[in-house]
Amino acid sequence: MNSAVLLSPSDVVVIRRYVQTKYAPLPSARQAEIVADAIRGTIERRLPDLKPEIKAHVTKELIRRCLVSEGRDVIPEDVLEVCSEIRIEEPKDLDRLYDWLEARESGRWTREQIASLVNRGSRKLASLGEEHALTAVAEPLQPEWGSLAPAAPSDKSASLSVPWWHWRRSTLWGALSAALIAGVILWTIPEIYGSNGDTAIEAAPPQSAVAEAARADASGMPVELRYMDFEREPVLAYLHGRDSLLAQEPYFTAIIESAREFDVNPLLLLAITGQEQGFVPRTHKQAKEIANNPFNVFHSWQEYNTDIRDSSRIAAKTIAKRGGSTPEGEDAIEWINRKYAEDMAWSTGVRQLFAKLTELSQARSDQEAVQ
């Protein structure tokens, strides 16, 4: 998958299959809700840091256009297209949009081009007036509603006599959201809709459905590469001895949290940072930038530079999915190597560092056991 892709149809399939297996006892409506929420949440987390209402609208449009209507990857150009159709007035939001696009597809757009596109969309909406602007933004959704959304109830209340474009703005967006989610659900998991019309809602486990999907793929991961607690003090001492910036916060904790989320051994993630960036020595003149992506996800820290929480989640998810598909008889780290790095010696370095970190942690535990 292209490194700039936000979400692909294959990702949706992974989520769908996992939910169908993990939450098989739940009613179909609840399963669908979990899938839709996972898709929405995944895209929204990968968008630029815009206002919540803007991110919510962009997310819905990306799902409708890319996944539902066209069945293709969601890419940065799609985000720019949607943003060019809505009102973005804050200069800081334009800056964030530009920085986000630049991080994913460097040099493709200039600040002036992005500002021109977004301002053109804002002027178009302003010329329509607020109520008609909302109608214009929502109108492309209507063709999908008839074929994808469940049929409306037959009884009509007095409120239905009011034209839909006169609804309060919050009601309008709520309706758009419900219809869009219904469309996504019916497209992504049509086989879970039975004929019994079961709509009961039951409580589901609170874990992130996306993380759970990756965890399901990790079912074949060797136990030593799956998440486990470890003695932090000797590992931190080793990192300090390497003058590693990753021994500091927020880096160290972020790596552990991402490892826990995707059921990957945190020492394996740390070993990868050692192989990729020598644990990021603090003396390096660009240490802080490198520490944002010490895993070199999406090719390198120069090409993809967000923050440690984001890059560690991507690395952990990649390792979980790849490691979980290791064929019988294959070495898991070597199997991961084929996906993660071009250098076939990468696995040797990672294995040695992983063994060293594991030894340090276990040595502390063994000493305490003797005492």
Short mmCIF file of C-alpha atoms in Angstrom, two decimals:
data_model
loop_
_atom_site.label_atom_id
_atom_site.label_comp_id
_atom_site.label_asym_id
_atom_site.label_seq_id
_atom_site.Cartn_x
_atom_site.Cartn_y
_atom_site.Cartn_z
CA MET A 1 0.00 0.00 0.00
CA ASN A 2 1.26 3.51 -0.81
CA SER A 3 2.79 5.18 2.25
CA ALA A 4 0.49 8.20 1.91
CA VAL A 5 -2.74 6.17 2.01
CA LEU A 6 -4.97 6.96 5.00
CA LEU A 7 -7.16 3.87 4.71
CA SER A 8 -7.65 1.22 2.04
CA PRO A 9 -10.48 -1.21 1.25
CA SER A 10 -8.20 -4.03 2.42
CA ASP A 11 -7.95 -2.33 5.83
CA VAL A 12 -11.74 -2.26 5.94
CA VAL A 13 -11.85 -5.98 5.19
CA VAL A 14 -9.46 -6.68 8.07
CA ILE A 15 -11.64 -4.69 10.46
CA ARG A 16 -14.82 -6.30 9.18
CA ARG A 17 -13.53 -9.86 9.47
CA TYR A 18 -12.20 -9.29 12.93
CA VAL A 19 -15.44 -7.78 14.21
CA GLN A 20 -17.46 -10.64 12.72
CA THR A 21 -15.26 -13.15 14.54
CA LYS A 22 -14.61 -11.33 17.80
CA TYR A 23 -18.14 -10.05 18.30
CA ALA A 24 -20.07 -12.93 16.74
CA PRO A 25 -22.52 -13.13 19.69
CA LEU A 26 -23.54 -9.49 19.25
CA PRO A 27 -26.55 -8.44 17.15
CA SER A 28 -25.76 -7.49 13.57
CA ALA A 29 -26.61 -3.85 14.22
CA ARG A 30 -24.03 -3.66 17.00
CA GLN A 31 -21.36 -5.34 14.87
CA ALA A 32 -22.04 -2.83 12.11
CA GLU A 33 -21.76 0.01 14.58
CA ILE A 34 -18.35 -1.20 15.74
CA VAL A 35 -17.07 -1.48 12.17
CA ALA A 36 -18.34 1.96 11.21
CA ASP A 37 -16.84 3.53 14.33
CA ALA A 38 -13.47 1.88 13.70
CA ILE A 39 -13.37 3.13 10.11
CA ARG A 40 -14.39 6.63 11.11
CA GLY A 41 -11.93 6.76 14.00
CA THR A 42 -9.02 5.50 11.92
CA ILE A 43 -9.48 8.14 9.24
CA GLU A 44 -10.15 10.94 11.71
CA ARG A 45 -6.97 10.22 13.68
CA ARG A 46 -4.91 10.44 10.49
CA LEU A 47 -6.29 13.80 9.38
CA PRO A 48 -4.57 17.13 10.04
CA ASP A 49 -5.28 18.75 13.40
CA LEU A 50 -8.26 20.83 12.29
CA LYS A 51 -11.34 21.89 14.24
CA PRO A 52 -13.41 18.88 15.40
CA GLU A 53 -16.42 19.81 13.29
CA ILE A 54 -14.24 20.13 10.18
CA LYS A 55 -12.53 16.79 10.82
CA ALA A 56 -15.89 15.11 11.35
CA HIS A 57 -17.26 16.41 8.05
CA VAL A 58 -14.08 15.58 6.12
CA THR A 59 -14.12 12.06 7.54
CA LYS A 60 -17.71 11.45 6.47
CA GLU A 61 -17.04 12.74 2.98
CA LEU A 62 -13.91 10.62 2.56
CA ILE A 63 -15.80 7.50 3.59
CA ARG A 64 -18.68 8.27 1.25
CA ARG A 65 -16.61 9.19 -1.78
CA CYS A 66 -13.61 6.89 -1.59
CA LEU A 67 -14.74 3.78 0.27
CA VAL A 68 -18.47 3.64 -0.44
CA SER A 69 -18.86 5.16 -3.91
CA GLU A 70 -15.55 4.21 -5.54
CA GLY A 71 -14.15 1.41 -3.38
CA ARG A 72 -10.60 2.75 -3.41
CA ASP A 73 -7.83 4.02 -1.13
CA VAL A 74 -8.27 7.27 0.76
CA ILE A 75 -5.32 9.51 -0.17
CA PRO A 76 -4.16 13.02 0.83
CA GLU A 77 -5.47 14.53 -2.41
CA ASP A 78 -8.97 13.50 -1.34
CA VAL A 79 -8.55 15.39 1.92
CA LEU A 80 -7.52 18.53 0.05
CA GLU A 81 -10.47 18.18 -2.31
CA VAL A 82 -12.98 17.98 0.54
CA CYS A 83 -11.32 20.86 2.38
CA SER A 84 -11.58 22.97 -0.78
CA GLU A 85 -15.36 22.62 -0.64
CA ILE A 86 -15.90 23.81 2.92
CA ARG A 87 -15.20 26.95 4.88
CA ILE A 88 -11.75 27.04 6.50
CA GLU A 89 -11.06 30.57 7.66
CA GLU A 90 -8.44 30.24 10.40
CA PRO A 91 -4.86 30.78 9.12
CA LYS A 92 -3.58 28.18 11.59
CA ASP A 93 -5.93 25.59 10.08
CA LEU A 94 -4.52 26.32 6.62
CA ASP A 95 -1.00 25.99 8.03
CA ARG A 96 -1.84 22.66 9.62
CA LEU A 97 -3.38 21.41 6.39
CA TYR A 98 -0.27 22.42 4.44
CA ASP A 99 2.13 20.86 6.96
CA TRP A 100 0.13 17.66 6.94
CA LEU A 101 0.10 17.44 3.14
CA GLU A 102 3.79 18.30 2.94
CA ALA A 103 4.66 15.52 5.39
CA ARG A 104 2.87 12.97 3.21
CA GLU A 105 3.58 14.16 -0.32
CA SER A 106 6.48 16.56 -0.10
CA GLY A 107 6.65 19.28 -2.74
CA ARG A 108 3.39 18.41 -4.46
CA TRP A 109 1.54 21.57 -3.37
CA THR A 110 2.63 25.05 -2.36
CA ARG A 111 1.04 27.06 0.45
CA GLU A 112 -0.35 29.44 -2.15
CA GLN A 113 -2.02 26.64 -4.12
CA ILE A 114 -3.65 25.21 -1.00
CA ALA A 115 -4.81 28.63 0.19
CA SER A 116 -6.25 29.37 -3.25
CA LEU A 117 -8.16 26.08 -3.39
CA VAL A 118 -9.59 26.44 0.11
CA ASN A 119 -10.46 30.10 -0.31
CA ARG A 120 -12.21 29.34 -3.58
CA GLY A 121 -14.40 26.82 -1.81
CA SER A 122 -15.09 29.24 1.04
CA ARG A 123 -16.11 31.99 -1.36
CA LYS A 124 -18.47 29.62 -3.15
CA LEU A 125 -20.19 28.63 0.09
CA ALA A 126 -20.36 32.21 1.32
CA SER A 127 -22.11 33.28 -1.87
CA LEU A 128 -24.83 30.70 -1.24
CA GLY A 129 -25.66 31.74 2.30
CA GLU A 130 -25.37 29.51 5.36
CA GLU A 131 -28.49 27.36 4.95
CA HIS A 132 -28.03 26.84 1.22
CA ALA A 133 -24.32 26.20 1.76
CA LEU A 134 -25.18 23.33 4.08
CA THR A 135 -27.57 22.01 1.48
CA ALA A 136 -24.88 22.23 -1.21
CA VAL A 137 -22.38 20.32 0.90
CA ALA A 138 -24.93 17.66 1.82
CA GLU A 139 -26.51 17.22 -1.61
CA PRO A 140 -23.92 14.79 -3.03
CA LEU A 141 -24.90 12.36 -0.28
CA GLN A 142 -28.47 11.99 -1.45
CA PRO A 143 -28.00 9.53 -4.35
CA GLU A 144 -26.47 6.97 -2.00
CA TRP A 145 -29.24 7.25 0.58
CA GLY A 146 -31.92 5.56 -1.48
CA SER A 147 -29.83 2.51 -2.30
CA LEU A 148 -27.74 2.15 0.84
CA ALA A 149 -29.69 3.37 3.84
CA PRO A 150 -32.42 1.29 5.50
CA ALA A 151 -35.98 2.27 4.59
CA ALA A 152 -37.54 5.03 6.68
CA PRO A 153 -40.41 4.20 9.04
CA SER A 154 -43.83 4.39 7.38
CA ASP A 155 -45.57 6.59 9.98
CA LYS A 156 -45.11 10.32 9.42
CA SER A 157 -44.95 12.83 12.22
CA ALA A 158 -45.77 16.50 11.90
CA SER A 159 -42.10 17.36 11.91
CA LEU A 160 -41.60 15.58 8.59
CA SER A 161 -43.71 18.19 6.84
CA VAL A 162 -40.91 20.71 7.36
CA PRO A 163 -38.44 20.74 4.43
CA TRP A 164 -35.21 19.00 5.42
CA TRP A 165 -33.06 22.02 4.62
CA HIS A 166 -34.88 24.01 7.29
CA TRP A 167 -33.80 21.68 10.06
CA ARG A 168 -31.48 23.03 12.70
CA ARG A 169 -27.88 22.66 11.68
CA SER A 170 -27.09 20.07 14.39
CA THR A 171 -30.05 17.96 13.29
CA LEU A 172 -28.93 18.14 9.68
CA TRP A 173 -25.42 16.94 10.42
CA GLY A 174 -26.77 14.22 12.66
CA ALA A 175 -28.95 12.97 9.81
CA LEU A 176 -26.04 13.07 7.38
CA SER A 177 -23.89 11.13 9.81
CA ALA A 178 -26.51 8.43 10.37
CA ALA A 179 -27.16 7.99 6.66
CA LEU A 180 -23.49 7.88 5.80
CA ILE A 181 -22.69 5.32 8.47
CA ALA A 182 -25.59 3.20 7.26
CA GLY A 183 -24.12 3.29 3.76
CA VAL A 184 -20.67 2.32 4.95
CA ILE A 185 -22.05 -0.52 7.02
CA LEU A 186 -24.06 -1.99 4.17
CA TRP A 187 -21.11 -1.74 1.81
CA THR A 188 -18.45 -3.13 4.13
CA ILE A 189 -20.33 -5.88 5.93
CA PRO A 190 -23.44 -6.79 3.90
CA GLU A 191 -23.30 -10.42 4.94
CA ILE A 192 -23.99 -9.68 8.62
CA TYR A 193 -27.40 -8.16 7.94
CA GLY A 194 -29.93 -10.89 8.50
CA SER A 195 -33.63 -10.85 7.82
CA ASN A 196 -34.75 -10.85 11.43
CA GLY A 197 -34.37 -7.09 11.82
CA ASP A 198 -32.54 -7.50 15.13
CA THR A 199 -31.51 -4.06 16.38
CA ALA A 200 -30.85 -4.73 20.06
CA ILE A 201 -27.72 -3.04 21.41
CA GLU A 202 -25.37 -4.86 23.75
CA ALA A 203 -22.26 -3.62 25.47
CA ALA A 204 -19.04 -4.29 23.58
CA PRO A 205 -15.51 -4.41 25.00
CA PRO A 206 -14.01 -0.91 25.15
CA GLN A 207 -10.86 -1.68 23.15
CA SER A 208 -10.15 0.13 19.92
CA ALA A 209 -11.63 -1.91 17.09
CA VAL A 210 -8.74 -1.00 14.82
CA ALA A 211 -6.19 -2.17 17.36
CA GLU A 212 -8.21 -5.33 17.85
CA ALA A 213 -8.23 -5.92 14.11
CA ALA A 214 -4.46 -5.76 13.99
CA ARG A 215 -4.32 -8.00 17.06
CA ALA A 216 -6.44 -10.58 15.29
CA ASP A 217 -3.95 -10.65 12.43
CA ALA A 218 -1.24 -11.14 15.03
CA SER A 219 -2.67 -14.47 16.16
CA GLY A 220 0.30 -16.29 14.62
CA MET A 221 2.88 -14.02 16.25
CA PRO A 222 5.43 -15.96 18.33
CA VAL A 223 4.68 -15.51 22.01
CA GLU A 224 8.06 -13.88 22.70
CA LEU A 225 7.22 -11.11 20.22
CA ARG A 226 3.80 -10.38 21.70
CA TYR A 227 3.20 -7.84 24.43
CA MET A 228 4.61 -8.52 27.87
CA ASP A 229 5.62 -6.38 30.80
CA PHE A 230 9.33 -5.93 31.41
CA GLU A 231 11.70 -4.48 33.97
CA ARG A 232 12.07 -0.89 32.88
CA GLU A 233 14.99 0.24 35.02
CA PRO A 234 17.74 -1.87 33.40
CA VAL A 235 16.37 -1.08 29.94
CA LEU A 236 16.31 2.63 30.71
CA ALA A 237 19.85 2.39 32.11
CA TYR A 238 20.97 0.78 28.86
CA LEU A 239 19.30 3.51 26.80
CA HIS A 240 20.86 6.23 28.96
CA GLY A 241 24.21 4.51 28.41
CA ARG A 242 23.61 4.88 24.68
CA ASP A 243 22.75 8.57 25.28
CA SER A 244 19.33 7.82 23.82
CA LEU A 245 16.67 10.51 23.62
CA LEU A 246 14.12 7.70 23.67
CA ALA A 247 14.83 7.11 27.36
CA GLN A 248 13.05 10.38 28.02
CA GLU A 249 9.37 11.22 27.92
CA PRO A 250 7.11 11.23 25.99
CA TYR A 251 9.11 8.81 23.85
CA PHE A 252 9.62 5.85 26.16
CA THR A 253 6.04 5.65 27.40
CA ALA A 254 4.55 6.26 23.95
CA ILE A 255 6.45 3.28 22.54
CA ILE A 256 5.26 1.03 25.37
CA GLU A 257 1.64 2.18 25.00
CA SER A 258 1.64 1.51 21.26
CA ALA A 259 3.16 -1.92 21.85
CA ARG A 260 0.43 -2.73 24.34
CA GLU A 261 -2.30 -1.47 22.00
CA PHE A 262 -1.24 -3.75 19.16
CA ASP A 263 0.03 -6.69 21.23
CA VAL A 264 3.69 -6.33 20.29
CA ASN A 265 6.65 -6.77 22.62
CA PRO A 266 7.83 -3.23 23.48
CA LEU A 267 11.43 -4.43 23.54
CA LEU A 268 11.04 -5.41 19.88
CA LEU A 269 9.91 -1.89 19.02
CA LEU A 270 12.86 -0.46 20.95
CA ALA A 271 15.21 -2.85 19.15
CA ILE A 272 13.89 -1.58 15.82
CA THR A 273 14.68 2.01 16.84
CA GLY A 274 18.19 0.82 17.68
CA GLN A 275 18.62 -0.79 14.28
CA GLU A 276 17.06 2.11 12.39
CA GLN A 277 18.46 5.10 14.27
CA GLY A 278 20.91 3.87 16.90
CA PHE A 279 18.34 4.65 19.61
CA VAL A 280 18.52 8.34 18.57
CA PRO A 281 21.56 9.78 20.39
CA ARG A 282 20.74 13.11 22.03
CA THR A 283 23.91 14.62 20.57
CA HIS A 284 22.61 14.31 17.01
CA LYS A 285 21.79 17.79 15.71
CA GLN A 286 18.37 16.61 14.51
CA ALA A 287 17.65 14.27 17.41
CA LYS A 288 14.22 15.71 18.19
CA GLU A 289 13.07 15.38 14.60
CA ILE A 290 14.40 11.82 14.34
CA ALA A 291 12.73 10.91 17.65
CA ASN A 292 9.36 11.75 16.10
CA ASN A 293 9.82 8.73 13.81
CA PRO A 294 12.75 6.59 14.99
CA PHE A 295 11.20 3.58 13.22
CA ASN A 296 11.50 5.23 9.79
CA VAL A 297 7.89 4.33 8.99
CA PHE A 298 6.84 5.50 5.54
CA HIS A 299 10.46 5.27 4.32
CA SER A 300 12.23 7.71 6.66
CA TRP A 301 11.88 10.30 9.39
CA GLN A 302 12.65 13.00 6.82
CA GLU A 303 9.66 12.01 4.67
CA TYR A 304 7.23 11.30 7.50
CA ASN A 305 7.59 13.37 10.65
CA THR A 306 4.61 13.66 12.96
CA ASP A 307 5.21 12.58 16.56
CA ILE A 308 6.32 9.52 18.51
CA ARG A 309 2.79 8.46 19.38
CA ASP A 310 1.75 8.35 15.72
CA SER A 311 4.88 6.68 14.35
CA SER A 312 5.06 4.09 17.14
CA ARG A 313 1.42 3.11 16.50
CA ILE A 314 2.11 2.68 12.79
CA ALA A 315 5.23 0.61 13.50
CA ALA A 316 3.43 -1.55 16.06
CA LYS A 317 0.49 -2.16 13.75
CA THR A 318 2.81 -3.08 10.87
CA ILE A 319 4.78 -5.50 13.04
CA ALA A 320 1.59 -7.06 14.45
CA LYS A 321 0.05 -7.65 11.03
CA ARG A 322 3.23 -8.91 9.38
CA GLY A 323 4.37 -11.02 12.32
CA GLY A 324 0.95 -12.59 12.63
CA SER A 325 1.15 -13.89 9.07
CA THR A 326 4.52 -15.62 9.51
CA PRO A 327 4.39 -18.96 7.65
CA GLU A 328 5.08 -22.12 9.60
CA GLY A 329 8.80 -22.80 9.79
CA GLU A 330 9.79 -19.19 9.01
CA ASP A 331 11.62 -16.95 11.46
CA ALA A 332 9.21 -14.17 12.43
CA ILE A 333 11.77 -11.37 12.52
CA GLU A 334 13.15 -12.38 9.12
CA TRP A 335 9.59 -12.49 7.79
CA ILE A 336 8.97 -8.99 9.15
CA ASN A 337 12.26 -7.89 7.56
CA ARG A 338 10.94 -8.64 4.06
CA LYS A 339 8.11 -6.16 4.55
CA TYR A 340 9.79 -3.60 6.78
CA ALA A 341 13.26 -3.07 5.31
CA GLU A 342 15.13 -3.56 2.05
CA ASP A 343 18.34 -4.54 3.87
CA MET A 344 18.15 -8.29 4.49
CA ALA A 345 20.65 -7.89 7.35
CA TRP A 346 18.09 -5.76 9.18
CA SER A 347 16.66 -8.81 10.95
CA THR A 348 20.09 -9.78 12.28
CA GLY A 349 20.61 -6.39 13.89
CA VAL A 350 17.08 -6.28 15.30
CA ARG A 351 17.37 -9.80 16.72
CA GLN A 352 20.66 -9.01 18.45
CA LEU A 353 19.32 -5.81 20.01
CA PHE A 354 16.08 -7.52 21.02
CA ALA A 355 18.05 -10.32 22.68
CA LYS A 356 20.20 -7.78 24.53
CA LEU A 357 17.22 -5.82 25.86
CA THR A 358 15.41 -9.02 26.81
CA GLU A 359 18.49 -10.30 28.64
CA LEU A 360 18.79 -7.07 30.62
CA SER A 361 15.16 -7.18 31.66
CA GLN A 362 15.24 -10.86 32.59
CA ALA A 363 18.48 -10.50 34.53
CA ARG A 364 16.79 -8.03 36.87
CA SER A 365 13.81 -10.37 37.31
CA ASP A 366 16.09 -13.36 38.00
CA GLN A 367 18.00 -11.42 40.66
CA GLU A 368 14.79 -10.47 42.43
CA ALA A 369 13.60 -14.08 42.29
CA VAL A 370 16.82 -15.29 43.96
CA GLN A 371 16.48 -12.70 46.72
#
